[in-house]
């Protein structure tokens, strides 16, 4: 496995991975109507142009070359980390932690912030294990509550 900056030509494959990886999040709410599943290639291109997108590649993979990805951008001394994803067949092997650590290397000596749903217990556990602490919750709807975490 190797983690490198994504190239423009990788964005379509990363979006396809995103649609697959976020099915588990959608299942927590019983709907496909969640932002990561509605994002378009144009949205990903905009994020690519305004920040950093990393990809995790596997030469041995039969399911596609990119098996993980994470994005971040910096504003006012804070690196905002988002869209951390690992292909479902590769979860539970430390790849999320590797991606999370690697994206922080691109923003040394910064404050880091991310968010997830309060229902995403596995995500919260991953972030806490990697030094993130909850600092705020925000109800988006009656069903959807985001927990914001920082490091």
mmCIF file with all atom_site columns, C-alpha atoms in Angstrom:
data_model
loop_
_atom_site.group_PDB
_atom_site.id
_atom_site.type_symbol
_atom_site.label_atom_id
_atom_site.label_alt_id
_atom_site.label_comp_id
_atom_site.label_asym_id
_atom_site.label_entity_id
_atom_site.label_seq_id
_atom_site.pdbx_PDB_ins_code
_atom_site.Cartn_x
_atom_site.Cartn_y
_atom_site.Cartn_z
_atom_site.occupancy
_atom_site.B_iso_or_equiv
_atom_site.pdbx_formal_charge
_atom_site.auth_seq_id
_atom_site.auth_comp_id
_atom_site.auth_asym_id
_atom_site.auth_atom_id
_atom_site.pdbx_PDB_model_num
ATOM 1   C CA . UNK A 1 1   ? 0.000   0.000  0.000   1.00 0.00 ? 1   UNK A CA 1
ATOM 2   C CA . UNK A 1 2   ? 1.162   3.496  -0.692  1.00 0.00 ? 2   UNK A CA 1
ATOM 3   C CA . UNK A 1 3   ? -0.390  6.882  0.008   1.00 0.00 ? 3   UNK A CA 1
ATOM 4   C CA . UNK A 1 4   ? 0.252   9.733  -2.412  1.00 0.00 ? 4   UNK A CA 1
ATOM 5   C CA . UNK A 1 5   ? -1.425  12.909 -3.589  1.00 0.00 ? 5   UNK A CA 1
ATOM 6   C CA . UNK A 1 6   ? -4.223  12.175 -5.997  1.00 0.00 ? 6   UNK A CA 1
ATOM 7   C CA . UNK A 1 7   ? -3.884  13.326 -9.588  1.00 0.00 ? 7   UNK A CA 1
ATOM 8   C CA . UNK A 1 8   ? -6.686  14.974 -11.522 1.00 0.00 ? 8   UNK A CA 1
ATOM 9   C CA . UNK A 1 9   ? -7.199  11.742 -13.476 1.00 0.00 ? 9   UNK A CA 1
ATOM 10  C CA . UNK A 1 10  ? -7.878  9.879  -10.185 1.00 0.00 ? 10  UNK A CA 1
ATOM 11  C CA . UNK A 1 11  ? -10.901 11.947 -9.210  1.00 0.00 ? 11  UNK A CA 1
ATOM 12  C CA . UNK A 1 12  ? -13.511 9.854  -11.027 1.00 0.00 ? 12  UNK A CA 1
ATOM 13  C CA . UNK A 1 13  ? -12.246 6.648  -9.373  1.00 0.00 ? 13  UNK A CA 1
ATOM 14  C CA . UNK A 1 14  ? -12.160 8.380  -5.966  1.00 0.00 ? 14  UNK A CA 1
ATOM 15  C CA . UNK A 1 15  ? -15.767 9.501  -6.428  1.00 0.00 ? 15  UNK A CA 1
ATOM 16  C CA . UNK A 1 16  ? -16.774 5.930  -7.322  1.00 0.00 ? 16  UNK A CA 1
ATOM 17  C CA . UNK A 1 17  ? -15.011 4.709  -4.173  1.00 0.00 ? 17  UNK A CA 1
ATOM 18  C CA . UNK A 1 18  ? -16.834 7.400  -2.196  1.00 0.00 ? 18  UNK A CA 1
ATOM 19  C CA . UNK A 1 19  ? -20.215 6.175  -3.460  1.00 0.00 ? 19  UNK A CA 1
ATOM 20  C CA . UNK A 1 20  ? -19.303 2.643  -2.372  1.00 0.00 ? 20  UNK A CA 1
ATOM 21  C CA . UNK A 1 21  ? -17.647 3.509  0.942   1.00 0.00 ? 21  UNK A CA 1
ATOM 22  C CA . UNK A 1 22  ? -20.476 5.753  2.155   1.00 0.00 ? 22  UNK A CA 1
ATOM 23  C CA . UNK A 1 23  ? -23.145 3.073  1.708   1.00 0.00 ? 23  UNK A CA 1
ATOM 24  C CA . UNK A 1 24  ? -22.473 2.028  5.302   1.00 0.00 ? 24  UNK A CA 1
ATOM 25  C CA . UNK A 1 25  ? -23.138 5.595  6.476   1.00 0.00 ? 25  UNK A CA 1
ATOM 26  C CA . UNK A 1 26  ? -26.351 5.719  4.458   1.00 0.00 ? 26  UNK A CA 1
ATOM 27  C CA . UNK A 1 27  ? -27.453 2.446  6.052   1.00 0.00 ? 27  UNK A CA 1
ATOM 28  C CA . UNK A 1 28  ? -27.188 4.053  9.499   1.00 0.00 ? 28  UNK A CA 1
ATOM 29  C CA . UNK A 1 29  ? -29.979 6.414  8.439   1.00 0.00 ? 29  UNK A CA 1
ATOM 30  C CA . UNK A 1 30  ? -31.929 4.106  6.142   1.00 0.00 ? 30  UNK A CA 1
ATOM 31  C CA . UNK A 1 31  ? -31.567 6.487  3.195   1.00 0.00 ? 31  UNK A CA 1
ATOM 32  C CA . UNK A 1 32  ? -29.211 7.259  0.333   1.00 0.00 ? 32  UNK A CA 1
ATOM 33  C CA . UNK A 1 33  ? -29.994 10.949 0.813   1.00 0.00 ? 33  UNK A CA 1
ATOM 34  C CA . UNK A 1 34  ? -26.689 11.885 2.443   1.00 0.00 ? 34  UNK A CA 1
ATOM 35  C CA . UNK A 1 35  ? -24.278 14.524 1.073   1.00 0.00 ? 35  UNK A CA 1
ATOM 36  C CA . UNK A 1 36  ? -21.361 12.178 0.164   1.00 0.00 ? 36  UNK A CA 1
ATOM 37  C CA . UNK A 1 37  ? -23.689 10.137 -2.043  1.00 0.00 ? 37  UNK A CA 1
ATOM 38  C CA . UNK A 1 38  ? -24.987 13.246 -3.818  1.00 0.00 ? 38  UNK A CA 1
ATOM 39  C CA . UNK A 1 39  ? -21.584 14.783 -4.535  1.00 0.00 ? 39  UNK A CA 1
ATOM 40  C CA . UNK A 1 40  ? -20.707 15.173 -8.202  1.00 0.00 ? 40  UNK A CA 1
ATOM 41  C CA . UNK A 1 41  ? -17.423 14.973 -10.060 1.00 0.00 ? 41  UNK A CA 1
ATOM 42  C CA . UNK A 1 42  ? -17.533 18.772 -10.315 1.00 0.00 ? 42  UNK A CA 1
ATOM 43  C CA . UNK A 1 43  ? -17.723 18.963 -6.506  1.00 0.00 ? 43  UNK A CA 1
ATOM 44  C CA . UNK A 1 44  ? -14.688 16.699 -6.150  1.00 0.00 ? 44  UNK A CA 1
ATOM 45  C CA . UNK A 1 45  ? -12.783 18.768 -8.720  1.00 0.00 ? 45  UNK A CA 1
ATOM 46  C CA . UNK A 1 46  ? -13.519 21.892 -6.688  1.00 0.00 ? 46  UNK A CA 1
ATOM 47  C CA . UNK A 1 47  ? -12.195 20.207 -3.529  1.00 0.00 ? 47  UNK A CA 1
ATOM 48  C CA . UNK A 1 48  ? -9.122  19.075 -5.472  1.00 0.00 ? 48  UNK A CA 1
ATOM 49  C CA . UNK A 1 49  ? -8.473  22.636 -6.624  1.00 0.00 ? 49  UNK A CA 1
ATOM 50  C CA . UNK A 1 50  ? -8.903  24.106 -3.123  1.00 0.00 ? 50  UNK A CA 1
ATOM 51  C CA . UNK A 1 51  ? -7.068  21.577 -0.975  1.00 0.00 ? 51  UNK A CA 1
ATOM 52  C CA . UNK A 1 52  ? -5.350  18.208 -0.984  1.00 0.00 ? 52  UNK A CA 1
ATOM 53  C CA . UNK A 1 53  ? -6.796  14.834 -1.845  1.00 0.00 ? 53  UNK A CA 1
ATOM 54  C CA . UNK A 1 54  ? -4.753  11.771 -0.968  1.00 0.00 ? 54  UNK A CA 1
ATOM 55  C CA . UNK A 1 55  ? -5.247  8.303  -2.333  1.00 0.00 ? 55  UNK A CA 1
ATOM 56  C CA . UNK A 1 56  ? -4.202  4.924  -0.991  1.00 0.00 ? 56  UNK A CA 1
ATOM 57  C CA . UNK A 1 57  ? -3.217  2.556  -3.752  1.00 0.00 ? 57  UNK A CA 1
ATOM 58  C CA . UNK A 1 58  ? -2.821  -1.176 -3.837  1.00 0.00 ? 58  UNK A CA 1
ATOM 59  C CA . UNK A 1 59  ? -1.046  -2.866 -6.715  1.00 0.00 ? 59  UNK A CA 1
ATOM 60  C CA . UNK A 1 60  ? -2.486  -6.196 -5.621  1.00 0.00 ? 60  UNK A CA 1
ATOM 61  C CA . UNK A 1 61  ? -6.090  -5.055 -5.592  1.00 0.00 ? 61  UNK A CA 1
ATOM 62  C CA . UNK A 1 62  ? -8.568  -6.725 -7.887  1.00 0.00 ? 62  UNK A CA 1
ATOM 63  C CA . UNK A 1 63  ? -11.284 -4.208 -7.039  1.00 0.00 ? 63  UNK A CA 1
ATOM 64  C CA . UNK A 1 64  ? -9.586  -1.084 -8.316  1.00 0.00 ? 64  UNK A CA 1
ATOM 65  C CA . UNK A 1 65  ? -6.274  0.566  -7.785  1.00 0.00 ? 65  UNK A CA 1
ATOM 66  C CA . UNK A 1 66  ? -7.497  3.142  -5.228  1.00 0.00 ? 66  UNK A CA 1
ATOM 67  C CA . UNK A 1 67  ? -8.729  1.554  -1.993  1.00 0.00 ? 67  UNK A CA 1
ATOM 68  C CA . UNK A 1 68  ? -8.778  4.647  0.246   1.00 0.00 ? 68  UNK A CA 1
ATOM 69  C CA . UNK A 1 69  ? -8.795  8.415  0.204   1.00 0.00 ? 69  UNK A CA 1
ATOM 70  C CA . UNK A 1 70  ? -8.968  11.504 2.419   1.00 0.00 ? 70  UNK A CA 1
ATOM 71  C CA . UNK A 1 71  ? -9.275  15.247 1.745   1.00 0.00 ? 71  UNK A CA 1
ATOM 72  C CA . UNK A 1 72  ? -8.285  18.384 3.597   1.00 0.00 ? 72  UNK A CA 1
ATOM 73  C CA . UNK A 1 73  ? -7.920  22.108 3.195   1.00 0.00 ? 73  UNK A CA 1
ATOM 74  C CA . UNK A 1 74  ? -6.559  24.828 5.457   1.00 0.00 ? 74  UNK A CA 1
ATOM 75  C CA . UNK A 1 75  ? -8.290  27.990 6.562   1.00 0.00 ? 75  UNK A CA 1
ATOM 76  C CA . UNK A 1 76  ? -7.191  30.395 9.314   1.00 0.00 ? 76  UNK A CA 1
ATOM 77  C CA . UNK A 1 77  ? -4.699  27.968 10.866  1.00 0.00 ? 77  UNK A CA 1
ATOM 78  C CA . UNK A 1 78  ? -7.045  24.975 10.931  1.00 0.00 ? 78  UNK A CA 1
ATOM 79  C CA . UNK A 1 79  ? -6.805  21.980 8.625   1.00 0.00 ? 79  UNK A CA 1
ATOM 80  C CA . UNK A 1 80  ? -10.302 20.701 7.903   1.00 0.00 ? 80  UNK A CA 1
ATOM 81  C CA . UNK A 1 81  ? -10.196 16.968 7.228   1.00 0.00 ? 81  UNK A CA 1
ATOM 82  C CA . UNK A 1 82  ? -13.005 15.232 5.398   1.00 0.00 ? 82  UNK A CA 1
ATOM 83  C CA . UNK A 1 83  ? -14.154 12.339 3.281   1.00 0.00 ? 83  UNK A CA 1
ATOM 84  C CA . UNK A 1 84  ? -11.917 9.766  4.933   1.00 0.00 ? 84  UNK A CA 1
ATOM 85  C CA . UNK A 1 85  ? -12.865 6.535  3.215   1.00 0.00 ? 85  UNK A CA 1
ATOM 86  C CA . UNK A 1 86  ? -11.605 2.987  2.851   1.00 0.00 ? 86  UNK A CA 1
ATOM 87  C CA . UNK A 1 87  ? -13.033 0.362  0.517   1.00 0.00 ? 87  UNK A CA 1
ATOM 88  C CA . UNK A 1 88  ? -15.309 -1.945 2.570   1.00 0.00 ? 88  UNK A CA 1
ATOM 89  C CA . UNK A 1 89  ? -13.141 -4.998 1.806   1.00 0.00 ? 89  UNK A CA 1
ATOM 90  C CA . UNK A 1 90  ? -10.082 -3.260 3.308   1.00 0.00 ? 90  UNK A CA 1
ATOM 91  C CA . UNK A 1 91  ? -11.600 -1.859 6.520   1.00 0.00 ? 91  UNK A CA 1
ATOM 92  C CA . UNK A 1 92  ? -10.363 -2.838 9.949   1.00 0.00 ? 92  UNK A CA 1
ATOM 93  C CA . UNK A 1 93  ? -6.739  -3.117 8.817   1.00 0.00 ? 93  UNK A CA 1
ATOM 94  C CA . UNK A 1 94  ? -5.423  0.276  9.938   1.00 0.00 ? 94  UNK A CA 1
ATOM 95  C CA . UNK A 1 95  ? -5.784  1.995  6.570   1.00 0.00 ? 95  UNK A CA 1
ATOM 96  C CA . UNK A 1 96  ? -8.035  4.744  7.960   1.00 0.00 ? 96  UNK A CA 1
ATOM 97  C CA . UNK A 1 97  ? -5.445  5.584  10.604  1.00 0.00 ? 97  UNK A CA 1
ATOM 98  C CA . UNK A 1 98  ? -2.681  5.680  7.987   1.00 0.00 ? 98  UNK A CA 1
ATOM 99  C CA . UNK A 1 99  ? -4.684  8.040  5.778   1.00 0.00 ? 99  UNK A CA 1
ATOM 100 C CA . UNK A 1 100 ? -5.591  10.247 8.741   1.00 0.00 ? 100 UNK A CA 1
ATOM 101 C CA . UNK A 1 101 ? -1.955  10.492 9.843   1.00 0.00 ? 101 UNK A CA 1
ATOM 102 C CA . UNK A 1 102 ? -0.678  11.153 6.344   1.00 0.00 ? 102 UNK A CA 1
ATOM 103 C CA . UNK A 1 103 ? -3.056  14.035 5.616   1.00 0.00 ? 103 UNK A CA 1
ATOM 104 C CA . UNK A 1 104 ? -1.907  15.724 8.839   1.00 0.00 ? 104 UNK A CA 1
ATOM 105 C CA . UNK A 1 105 ? 1.679   15.630 7.532   1.00 0.00 ? 105 UNK A CA 1
ATOM 106 C CA . UNK A 1 106 ? 0.620   18.068 4.799   1.00 0.00 ? 106 UNK A CA 1
ATOM 107 C CA . UNK A 1 107 ? -0.480  20.584 7.440   1.00 0.00 ? 107 UNK A CA 1
ATOM 108 C CA . UNK A 1 108 ? 2.192   20.487 10.165  1.00 0.00 ? 108 UNK A CA 1
ATOM 109 C CA . UNK A 1 109 ? 1.668   22.422 13.394  1.00 0.00 ? 109 UNK A CA 1
ATOM 110 C CA . UNK A 1 110 ? -1.976  23.175 12.641  1.00 0.00 ? 110 UNK A CA 1
ATOM 111 C CA . UNK A 1 111 ? -5.184  22.595 14.513  1.00 0.00 ? 111 UNK A CA 1
ATOM 112 C CA . UNK A 1 112 ? -7.137  19.733 12.911  1.00 0.00 ? 112 UNK A CA 1
ATOM 113 C CA . UNK A 1 113 ? -10.907 19.534 12.726  1.00 0.00 ? 113 UNK A CA 1
ATOM 114 C CA . UNK A 1 114 ? -13.315 16.987 11.307  1.00 0.00 ? 114 UNK A CA 1
ATOM 115 C CA . UNK A 1 115 ? -16.888 15.869 11.824  1.00 0.00 ? 115 UNK A CA 1
ATOM 116 C CA . UNK A 1 116 ? -19.009 12.776 11.567  1.00 0.00 ? 116 UNK A CA 1
ATOM 117 C CA . UNK A 1 117 ? -22.478 11.645 12.522  1.00 0.00 ? 117 UNK A CA 1
ATOM 118 C CA . UNK A 1 118 ? -23.183 10.721 16.135  1.00 0.00 ? 118 UNK A CA 1
ATOM 119 C CA . UNK A 1 119 ? -24.425 7.387  14.723  1.00 0.00 ? 119 UNK A CA 1
ATOM 120 C CA . UNK A 1 120 ? -20.988 6.673  13.212  1.00 0.00 ? 120 UNK A CA 1
ATOM 121 C CA . UNK A 1 121 ? -19.618 4.991  16.320  1.00 0.00 ? 121 UNK A CA 1
ATOM 122 C CA . UNK A 1 122 ? -16.764 3.302  14.438  1.00 0.00 ? 122 UNK A CA 1
ATOM 123 C CA . UNK A 1 123 ? -15.641 6.639  12.980  1.00 0.00 ? 123 UNK A CA 1
ATOM 124 C CA . UNK A 1 124 ? -15.751 8.342  16.378  1.00 0.00 ? 124 UNK A CA 1
ATOM 125 C CA . UNK A 1 125 ? -13.707 5.493  17.872  1.00 0.00 ? 125 UNK A CA 1
ATOM 126 C CA . UNK A 1 126 ? -11.111 5.817  15.071  1.00 0.00 ? 126 UNK A CA 1
ATOM 127 C CA . UNK A 1 127 ? -10.797 9.569  15.553  1.00 0.00 ? 127 UNK A CA 1
ATOM 128 C CA . UNK A 1 128 ? -10.551 9.344  19.341  1.00 0.00 ? 128 UNK A CA 1
ATOM 129 C CA . UNK A 1 129 ? -7.915  6.612  19.034  1.00 0.00 ? 129 UNK A CA 1
ATOM 130 C CA . UNK A 1 130 ? -5.938  9.050  16.897  1.00 0.00 ? 130 UNK A CA 1
ATOM 131 C CA . UNK A 1 131 ? -6.049  11.921 19.390  1.00 0.00 ? 131 UNK A CA 1
ATOM 132 C CA . UNK A 1 132 ? -9.193  13.771 18.348  1.00 0.00 ? 132 UNK A CA 1
ATOM 133 C CA . UNK A 1 133 ? -11.588 15.074 20.997  1.00 0.00 ? 133 UNK A CA 1
ATOM 134 C CA . UNK A 1 134 ? -15.246 16.021 20.692  1.00 0.00 ? 134 UNK A CA 1
ATOM 135 C CA . UNK A 1 135 ? -15.854 19.728 21.110  1.00 0.00 ? 135 UNK A CA 1
ATOM 136 C CA . UNK A 1 136 ? -19.287 20.421 19.632  1.00 0.00 ? 136 UNK A CA 1
ATOM 137 C CA . UNK A 1 137 ? -22.459 18.774 18.364  1.00 0.00 ? 137 UNK A CA 1
ATOM 138 C CA . UNK A 1 138 ? -24.857 20.243 15.852  1.00 0.00 ? 138 UNK A CA 1
ATOM 139 C CA . UNK A 1 139 ? -28.290 18.937 14.915  1.00 0.00 ? 139 UNK A CA 1
ATOM 140 C CA . UNK A 1 140 ? -28.798 19.141 11.172  1.00 0.00 ? 140 UNK A CA 1
ATOM 141 C CA . UNK A 1 141 ? -32.192 17.409 11.314  1.00 0.00 ? 141 UNK A CA 1
ATOM 142 C CA . UNK A 1 142 ? -34.022 15.420 13.979  1.00 0.00 ? 142 UNK A CA 1
ATOM 143 C CA . UNK A 1 143 ? -32.249 12.335 12.643  1.00 0.00 ? 143 UNK A CA 1
ATOM 144 C CA . UNK A 1 144 ? -28.838 13.758 11.756  1.00 0.00 ? 144 UNK A CA 1
ATOM 145 C CA . UNK A 1 145 ? -26.539 15.133 14.436  1.00 0.00 ? 145 UNK A CA 1
ATOM 146 C CA . UNK A 1 146 ? -22.925 15.950 13.636  1.00 0.00 ? 146 UNK A CA 1
ATOM 147 C CA . UNK A 1 147 ? -20.203 15.625 16.238  1.00 0.00 ? 147 UNK A CA 1
ATOM 148 C CA . UNK A 1 148 ? -17.235 17.921 15.620  1.00 0.00 ? 148 UNK A CA 1
ATOM 149 C CA . UNK A 1 149 ? -13.807 16.764 16.753  1.00 0.00 ? 149 UNK A CA 1
ATOM 150 C CA . UNK A 1 150 ? -10.455 18.523 17.009  1.00 0.00 ? 150 UNK A CA 1
ATOM 151 C CA . UNK A 1 151 ? -6.813  17.806 17.635  1.00 0.00 ? 151 UNK A CA 1
#
